[in-house]
Each structure stands twice: as C-alpha cells, then as structure tokens.
Tab-separated table of C-alpha atoms in Angstrom:
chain	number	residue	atom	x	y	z
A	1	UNK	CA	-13.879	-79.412	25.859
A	2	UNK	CA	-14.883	-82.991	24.563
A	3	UNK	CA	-15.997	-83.870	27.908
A	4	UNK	CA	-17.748	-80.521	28.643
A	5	UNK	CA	-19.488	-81.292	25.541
A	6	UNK	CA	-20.334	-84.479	26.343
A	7	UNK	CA	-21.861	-82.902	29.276
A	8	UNK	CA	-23.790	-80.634	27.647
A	9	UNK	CA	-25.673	-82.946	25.639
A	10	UNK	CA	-26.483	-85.280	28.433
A	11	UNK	CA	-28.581	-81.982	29.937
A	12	UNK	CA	-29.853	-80.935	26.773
A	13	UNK	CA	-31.696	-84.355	26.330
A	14	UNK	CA	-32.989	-84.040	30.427
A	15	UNK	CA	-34.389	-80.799	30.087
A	16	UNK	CA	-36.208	-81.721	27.188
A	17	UNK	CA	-37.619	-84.609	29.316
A	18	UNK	CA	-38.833	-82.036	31.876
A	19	UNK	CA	-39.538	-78.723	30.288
A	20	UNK	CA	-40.668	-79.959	26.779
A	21	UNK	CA	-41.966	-83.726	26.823
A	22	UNK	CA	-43.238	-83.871	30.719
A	23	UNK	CA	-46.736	-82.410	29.395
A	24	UNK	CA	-47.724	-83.417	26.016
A	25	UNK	CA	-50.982	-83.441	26.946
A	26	UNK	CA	-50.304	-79.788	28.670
A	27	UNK	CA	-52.506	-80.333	31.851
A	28	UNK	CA	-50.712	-80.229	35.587
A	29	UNK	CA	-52.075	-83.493	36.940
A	30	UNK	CA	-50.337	-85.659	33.916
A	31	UNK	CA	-47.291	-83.852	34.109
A	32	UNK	CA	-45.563	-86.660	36.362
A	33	UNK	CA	-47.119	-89.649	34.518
A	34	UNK	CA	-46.258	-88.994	31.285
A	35	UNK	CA	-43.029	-87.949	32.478
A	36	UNK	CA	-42.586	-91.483	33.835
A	37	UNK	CA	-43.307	-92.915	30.382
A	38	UNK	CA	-40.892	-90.786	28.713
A	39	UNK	CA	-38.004	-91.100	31.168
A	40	UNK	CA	-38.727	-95.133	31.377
A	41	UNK	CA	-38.382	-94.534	27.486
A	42	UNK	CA	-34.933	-92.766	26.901
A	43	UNK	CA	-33.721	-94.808	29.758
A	44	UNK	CA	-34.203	-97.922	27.827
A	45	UNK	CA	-33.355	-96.490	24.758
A	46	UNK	CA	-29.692	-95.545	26.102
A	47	UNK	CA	-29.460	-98.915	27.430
A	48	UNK	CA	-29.880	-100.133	24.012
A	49	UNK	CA	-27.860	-98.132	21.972
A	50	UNK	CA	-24.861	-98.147	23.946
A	51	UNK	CA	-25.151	-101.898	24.683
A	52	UNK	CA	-24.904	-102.557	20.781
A	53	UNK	CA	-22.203	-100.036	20.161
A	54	UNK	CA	-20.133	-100.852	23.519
A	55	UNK	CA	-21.438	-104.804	24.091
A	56	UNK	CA	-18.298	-104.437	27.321
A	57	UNK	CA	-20.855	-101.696	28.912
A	58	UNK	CA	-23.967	-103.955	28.333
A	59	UNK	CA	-24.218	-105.759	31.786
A	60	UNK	CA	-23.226	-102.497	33.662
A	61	UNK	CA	-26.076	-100.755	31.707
A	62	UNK	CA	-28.552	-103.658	31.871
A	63	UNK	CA	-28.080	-103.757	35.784
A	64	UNK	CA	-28.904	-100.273	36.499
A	65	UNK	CA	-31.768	-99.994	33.690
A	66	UNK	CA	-33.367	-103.298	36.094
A	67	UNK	CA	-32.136	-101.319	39.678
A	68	UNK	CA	-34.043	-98.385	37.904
A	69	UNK	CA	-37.248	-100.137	37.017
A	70	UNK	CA	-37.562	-102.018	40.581
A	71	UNK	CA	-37.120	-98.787	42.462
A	72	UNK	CA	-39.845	-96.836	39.798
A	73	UNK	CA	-41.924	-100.109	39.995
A	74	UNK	CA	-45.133	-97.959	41.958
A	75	UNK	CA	-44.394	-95.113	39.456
A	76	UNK	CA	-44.269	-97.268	36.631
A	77	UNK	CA	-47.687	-98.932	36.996
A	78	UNK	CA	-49.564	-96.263	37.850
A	79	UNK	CA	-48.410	-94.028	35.054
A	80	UNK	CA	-49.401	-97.232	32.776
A	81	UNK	CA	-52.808	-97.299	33.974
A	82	UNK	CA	-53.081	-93.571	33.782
A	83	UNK	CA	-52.302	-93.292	30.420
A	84	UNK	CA	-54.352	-96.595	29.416
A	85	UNK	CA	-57.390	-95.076	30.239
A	86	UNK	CA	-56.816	-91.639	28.080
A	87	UNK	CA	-58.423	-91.004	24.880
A	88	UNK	CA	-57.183	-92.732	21.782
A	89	UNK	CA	-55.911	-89.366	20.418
A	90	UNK	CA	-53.983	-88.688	23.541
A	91	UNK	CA	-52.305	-92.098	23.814
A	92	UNK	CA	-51.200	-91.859	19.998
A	93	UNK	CA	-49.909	-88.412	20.854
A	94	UNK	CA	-47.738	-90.183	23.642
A	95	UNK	CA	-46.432	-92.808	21.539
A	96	UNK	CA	-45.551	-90.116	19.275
A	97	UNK	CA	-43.052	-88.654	21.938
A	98	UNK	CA	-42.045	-91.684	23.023
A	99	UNK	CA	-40.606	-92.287	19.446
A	100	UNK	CA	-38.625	-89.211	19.481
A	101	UNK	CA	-36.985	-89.973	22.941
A	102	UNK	CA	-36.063	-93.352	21.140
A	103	UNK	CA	-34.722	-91.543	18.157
A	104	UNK	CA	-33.096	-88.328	20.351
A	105	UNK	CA	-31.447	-91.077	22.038
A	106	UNK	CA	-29.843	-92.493	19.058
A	107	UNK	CA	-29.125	-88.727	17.518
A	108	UNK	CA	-27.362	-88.448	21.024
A	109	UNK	CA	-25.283	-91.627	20.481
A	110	UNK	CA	-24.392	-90.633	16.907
A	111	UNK	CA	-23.059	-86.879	18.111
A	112	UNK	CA	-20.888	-88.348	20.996
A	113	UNK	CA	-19.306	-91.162	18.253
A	114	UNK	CA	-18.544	-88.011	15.947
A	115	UNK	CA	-16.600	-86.343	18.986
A	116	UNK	CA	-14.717	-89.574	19.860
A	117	UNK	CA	-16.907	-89.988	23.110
A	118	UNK	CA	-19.158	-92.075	22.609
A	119	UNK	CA	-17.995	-94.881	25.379
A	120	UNK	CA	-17.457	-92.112	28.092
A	121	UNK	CA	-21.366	-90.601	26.719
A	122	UNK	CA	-22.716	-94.160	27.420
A	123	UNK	CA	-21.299	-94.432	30.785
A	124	UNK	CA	-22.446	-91.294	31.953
A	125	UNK	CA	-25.644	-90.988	30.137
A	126	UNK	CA	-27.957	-93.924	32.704
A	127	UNK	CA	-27.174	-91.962	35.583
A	128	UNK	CA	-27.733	-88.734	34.149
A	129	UNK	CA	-30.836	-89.473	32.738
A	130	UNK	CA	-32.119	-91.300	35.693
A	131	UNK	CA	-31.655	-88.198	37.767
A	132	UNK	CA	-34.539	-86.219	38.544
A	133	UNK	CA	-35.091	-83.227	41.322
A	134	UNK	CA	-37.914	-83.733	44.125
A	135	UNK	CA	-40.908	-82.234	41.845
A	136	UNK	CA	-40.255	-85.655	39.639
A	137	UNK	CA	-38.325	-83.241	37.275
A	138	UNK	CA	-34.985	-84.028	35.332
A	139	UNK	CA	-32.369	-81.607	37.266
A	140	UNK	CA	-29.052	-80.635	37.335
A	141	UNK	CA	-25.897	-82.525	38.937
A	142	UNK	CA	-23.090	-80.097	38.105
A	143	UNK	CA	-22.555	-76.839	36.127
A	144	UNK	CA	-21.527	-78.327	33.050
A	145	UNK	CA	-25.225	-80.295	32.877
A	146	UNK	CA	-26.938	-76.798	34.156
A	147	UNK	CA	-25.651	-75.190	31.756
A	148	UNK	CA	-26.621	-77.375	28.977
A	149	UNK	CA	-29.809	-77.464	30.559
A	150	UNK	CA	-30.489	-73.425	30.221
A	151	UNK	CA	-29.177	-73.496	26.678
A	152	UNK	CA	-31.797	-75.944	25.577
A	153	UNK	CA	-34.503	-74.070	27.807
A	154	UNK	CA	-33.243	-70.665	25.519
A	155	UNK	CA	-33.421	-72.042	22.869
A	156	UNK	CA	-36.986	-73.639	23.165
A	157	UNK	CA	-38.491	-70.709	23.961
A	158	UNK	CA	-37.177	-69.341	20.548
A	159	UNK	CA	-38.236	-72.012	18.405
A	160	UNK	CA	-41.545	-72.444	20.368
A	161	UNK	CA	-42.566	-68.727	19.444
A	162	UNK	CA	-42.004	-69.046	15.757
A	163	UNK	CA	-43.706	-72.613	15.863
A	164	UNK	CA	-46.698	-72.038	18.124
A	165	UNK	CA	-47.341	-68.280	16.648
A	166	UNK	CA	-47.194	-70.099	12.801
A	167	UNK	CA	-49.987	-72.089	14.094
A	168	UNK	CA	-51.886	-69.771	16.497
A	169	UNK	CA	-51.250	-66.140	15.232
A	170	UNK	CA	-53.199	-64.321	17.776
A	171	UNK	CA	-51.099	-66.069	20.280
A	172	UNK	CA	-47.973	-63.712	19.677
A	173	UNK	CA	-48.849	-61.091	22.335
A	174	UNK	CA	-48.887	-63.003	24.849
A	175	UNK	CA	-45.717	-65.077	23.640
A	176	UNK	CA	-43.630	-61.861	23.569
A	177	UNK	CA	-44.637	-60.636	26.731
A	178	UNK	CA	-43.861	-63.376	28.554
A	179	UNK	CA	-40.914	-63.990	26.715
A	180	UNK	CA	-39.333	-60.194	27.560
A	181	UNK	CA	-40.395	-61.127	31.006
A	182	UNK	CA	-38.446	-64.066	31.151
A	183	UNK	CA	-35.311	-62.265	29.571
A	184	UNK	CA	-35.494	-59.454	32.011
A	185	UNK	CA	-35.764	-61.175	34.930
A	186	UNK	CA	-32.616	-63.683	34.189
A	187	UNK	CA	-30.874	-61.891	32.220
A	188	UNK	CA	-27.627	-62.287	33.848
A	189	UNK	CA	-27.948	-66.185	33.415
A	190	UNK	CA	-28.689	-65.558	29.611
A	191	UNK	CA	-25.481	-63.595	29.247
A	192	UNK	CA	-24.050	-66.004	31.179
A	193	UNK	CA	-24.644	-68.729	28.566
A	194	UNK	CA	-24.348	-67.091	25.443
A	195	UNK	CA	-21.094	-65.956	26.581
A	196	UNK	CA	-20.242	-70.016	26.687
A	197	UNK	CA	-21.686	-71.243	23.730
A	198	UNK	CA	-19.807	-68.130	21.751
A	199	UNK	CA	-16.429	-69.464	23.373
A	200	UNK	CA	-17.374	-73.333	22.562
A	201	UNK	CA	-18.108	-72.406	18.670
A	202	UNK	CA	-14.895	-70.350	18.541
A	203	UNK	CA	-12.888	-73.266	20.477
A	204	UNK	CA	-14.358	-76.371	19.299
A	205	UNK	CA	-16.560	-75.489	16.199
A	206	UNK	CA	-17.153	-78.385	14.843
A	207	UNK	CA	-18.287	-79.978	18.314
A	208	UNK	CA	-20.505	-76.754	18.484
A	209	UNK	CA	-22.319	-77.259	15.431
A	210	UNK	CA	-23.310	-80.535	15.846
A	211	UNK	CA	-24.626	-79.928	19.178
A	212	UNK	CA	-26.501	-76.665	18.046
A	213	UNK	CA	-27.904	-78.907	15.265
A	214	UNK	CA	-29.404	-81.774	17.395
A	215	UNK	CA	-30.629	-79.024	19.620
A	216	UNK	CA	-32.329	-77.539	16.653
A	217	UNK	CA	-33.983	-80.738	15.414
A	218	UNK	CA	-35.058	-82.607	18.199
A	219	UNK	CA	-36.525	-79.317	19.816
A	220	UNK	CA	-38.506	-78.610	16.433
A	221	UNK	CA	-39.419	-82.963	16.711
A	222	UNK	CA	-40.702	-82.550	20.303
A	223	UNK	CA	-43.008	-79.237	20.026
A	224	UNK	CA	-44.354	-80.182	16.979
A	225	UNK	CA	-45.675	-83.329	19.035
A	226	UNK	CA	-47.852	-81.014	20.924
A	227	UNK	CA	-48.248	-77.964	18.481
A	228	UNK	CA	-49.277	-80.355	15.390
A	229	UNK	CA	-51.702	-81.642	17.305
A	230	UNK	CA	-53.715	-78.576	17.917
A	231	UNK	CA	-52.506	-78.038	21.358
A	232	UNK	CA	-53.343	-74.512	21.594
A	233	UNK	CA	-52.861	-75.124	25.604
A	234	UNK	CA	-49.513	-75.859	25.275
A	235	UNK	CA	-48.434	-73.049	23.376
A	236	UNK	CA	-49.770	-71.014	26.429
A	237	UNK	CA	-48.338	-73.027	29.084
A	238	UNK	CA	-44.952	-73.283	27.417
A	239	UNK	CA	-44.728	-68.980	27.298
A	240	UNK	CA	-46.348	-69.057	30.753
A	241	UNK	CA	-44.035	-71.236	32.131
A	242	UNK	CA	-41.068	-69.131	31.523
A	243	UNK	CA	-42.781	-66.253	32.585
A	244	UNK	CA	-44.089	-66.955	35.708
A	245	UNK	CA	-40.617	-69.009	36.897
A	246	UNK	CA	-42.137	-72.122	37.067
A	247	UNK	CA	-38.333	-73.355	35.747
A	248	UNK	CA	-36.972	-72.276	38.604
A	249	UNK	CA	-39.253	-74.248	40.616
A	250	UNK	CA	-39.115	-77.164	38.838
A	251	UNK	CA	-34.944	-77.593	38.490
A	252	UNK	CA	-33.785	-75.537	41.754
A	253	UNK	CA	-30.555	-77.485	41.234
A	254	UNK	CA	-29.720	-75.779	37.925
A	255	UNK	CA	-30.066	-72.215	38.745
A	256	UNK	CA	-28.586	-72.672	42.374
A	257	UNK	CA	-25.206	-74.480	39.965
A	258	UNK	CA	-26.035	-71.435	37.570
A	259	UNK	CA	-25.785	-68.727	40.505
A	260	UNK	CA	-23.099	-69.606	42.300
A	261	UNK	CA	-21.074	-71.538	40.333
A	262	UNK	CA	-19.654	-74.680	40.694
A	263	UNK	CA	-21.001	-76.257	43.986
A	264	UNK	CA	-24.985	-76.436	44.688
A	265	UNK	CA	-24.374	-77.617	48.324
C-alpha cells in the first residue's frame, strides 16, 4: 500500500501539470508553452527538495534534471520567449503557478516523509514527472499512476464547480451539464476509482487522508490561479473539457491502463 500510495501521488501532481496548470491563460495555442514552464518548474523543484533531504540522491537527480534540460533545450527557449512577450498580468499570473508547483512539490515531499517513503518518492518522482504523452501532456506509465491520475481529474471537476460557479453564478448550467455528461459517459471508470480510494481509506487511513488532503489544497491553490483572476474562460474550458473527452485525448495512456488493466501495450 505505501508504495501504491507513493504512486498515487506522483500522478496526482502530473495531472495537475496537464489538466489544471497546462492553460492558465486558458487559450489552445499556450497550452504547450506554459506547460513547458511549469514542468521545467516542478522538475527543478523535486530536484531540490530531495537533494537536501537525501544529499546520496543529489548527483543522480542533478544528472537527469541537466539530461532533461539539454533534450527540452528548443522547448525551453521558445516557451521563454513566448511567455516574455505576454502581458504583464499574464506573466504575473504564470509566476503565480509556478510558485505552487514549487510549493506542491514540497507538500509532495512532506506526505511521502510522513509515510516513511520519502527516499523511494524522490527516486521515482524525476522520471515520473518528466514523462509526458505525444500531445506534450503529462501521461500515465502504469495503473497505479492512472489511477491517481483519474482521482485528481474527479476530484477537480468537483472543486472547480463550487469554485468557478462562486465566482460566475450563471455559469452553473453549463457546469452541470457537462459534468453529468462526463459521469455518464465514464462511469464505469468512476466506479472503478471510488471503489479504490474506499478500500485505501479503510486499509491505510491515515495514508488516505493525507493524500485526500494535499489533493484538496493544492487543487483549490491551482484553480484559484486562474479563477481569482477573472478567468471566466477557464471556468468554461475546464467543464468543456471533460465533456467533450478532450482527457481522453490528451492522456490515451491512462484510460487505455484504466480499461484494460494492467498493461497499455
């Protein structure tokens, strides 16, 4: 269970990389940019958590953080210059994000110390975070991480109903249709993961809760990036997303793990 967990919060941090924090600015053609900023960002964050706390990991980390950064090198520069040339507003909204990867990173840390795990979470978390699928999206590498992945996705769209319909009342319509959509059309995946996160809090409840918190709080952190300020857009494309499958698209690795199991070959 400690290592599924461990797992599990290794995806929960990627697919907020690529369903919550890949569009800040909530427009399709800076989806990949920003993206690159904020998975350059936990990247480096890991690298430096885990290299204080474990200083026998440091030159294992340090190596792959500068493998990572020569073989992003193109990506790296031109998401730079993209986002050097925004708008003051959207920049600061950026570096906003940016500062809750850094700080996710460290809650991340923190959880896997309080389960004992924190050495095997820093030697798995570089190459799980350095993963992405071919649509530049964080995806999954087993069923453990898929299923991590869909929890944080469920519980997302929760939160980002109550949050975005507090801000933008006439917005709940269309949040709860697309949002019954969603549920009807994977329903058998929801089950699916309910089902797993009611055995984890009955087997390991003390593991669950602190997992279910950071969920809670660093989901809340990264929408109210967006939602605080005044992305209206967002709000839309974050219920639109769901209901139109774009998900799917995005992490075909996940729900292929998801579907049939344990192998995605």
């Amino acid at each position: 269970m400690r290592s599924h967990t461990t797992r599990g919060m290794l995806a929960l941090v990627g697919t907020m990389m690529a369903a919550l924090l890949a569009a800040p600015l909530a427009a399709a053609d800076q989806d990949k940019p920003v993206s690159a900023i904020v998975q350059r960002a936990m990247l480096a964050s890991v690298v430096r958590h885990c290299s204080e706390a474990y200083p026998k990991l440091a030159p294992t980390l340090k190596a792959k953080l500068d493998a990572w950064n020569a073989e992003h090198a193109d990506a790296n520069t031109a998401a730079d210059a993209f986002i050097a040339d925004l708008p003051s507003d959207n920049r600061a909204q950026i570096d906003r994000t940016v500062l809750v990867v850094e700080q996710t990173a460290s809650d991340m840390l923190g959880a896997a110390r309080r389960q004992a795990a924190g050495e095997l979470f820093c030697s798995q978390a570089f190459d799980s975070f350095g993963s992405t699928s071919s649509e530049g999206y964080y995806d999954a590498d087993n069923l453990d991480e898929a299923m991590g992945m869909y929890y944080m996705t469920m519980r997302s769209a929760e939160i980002g109903r109550e949050m975005c319909v507090a801000r933008y009342p006439h917005l709940a319509g269309h949040a709860d249709e697309a949002l019954a959509e969603w549920r009807v059309r994977e329903a058998p995946i929801i089950a699916r993961i309910e089902s797993t996160f009611d055995r984890m809090q009955r087997e390991n409840p003390d593991s669950a809760r602190h997992l279910m918190e950071m969920v809670e709080r660093n989901a809340r952190k990264i929408l109210s990036v967006a939602i605080d300020n005044g992305q209206e857009i967002y709000c839309r494309k974050h219920f639109d997303d769901l209901a139109s499958g774009e998900h799917r698209r995005a992490t075909p690795k996940m729900y292929r793990f998801l579907e049939q199991g344990s192998s995605a070959q």
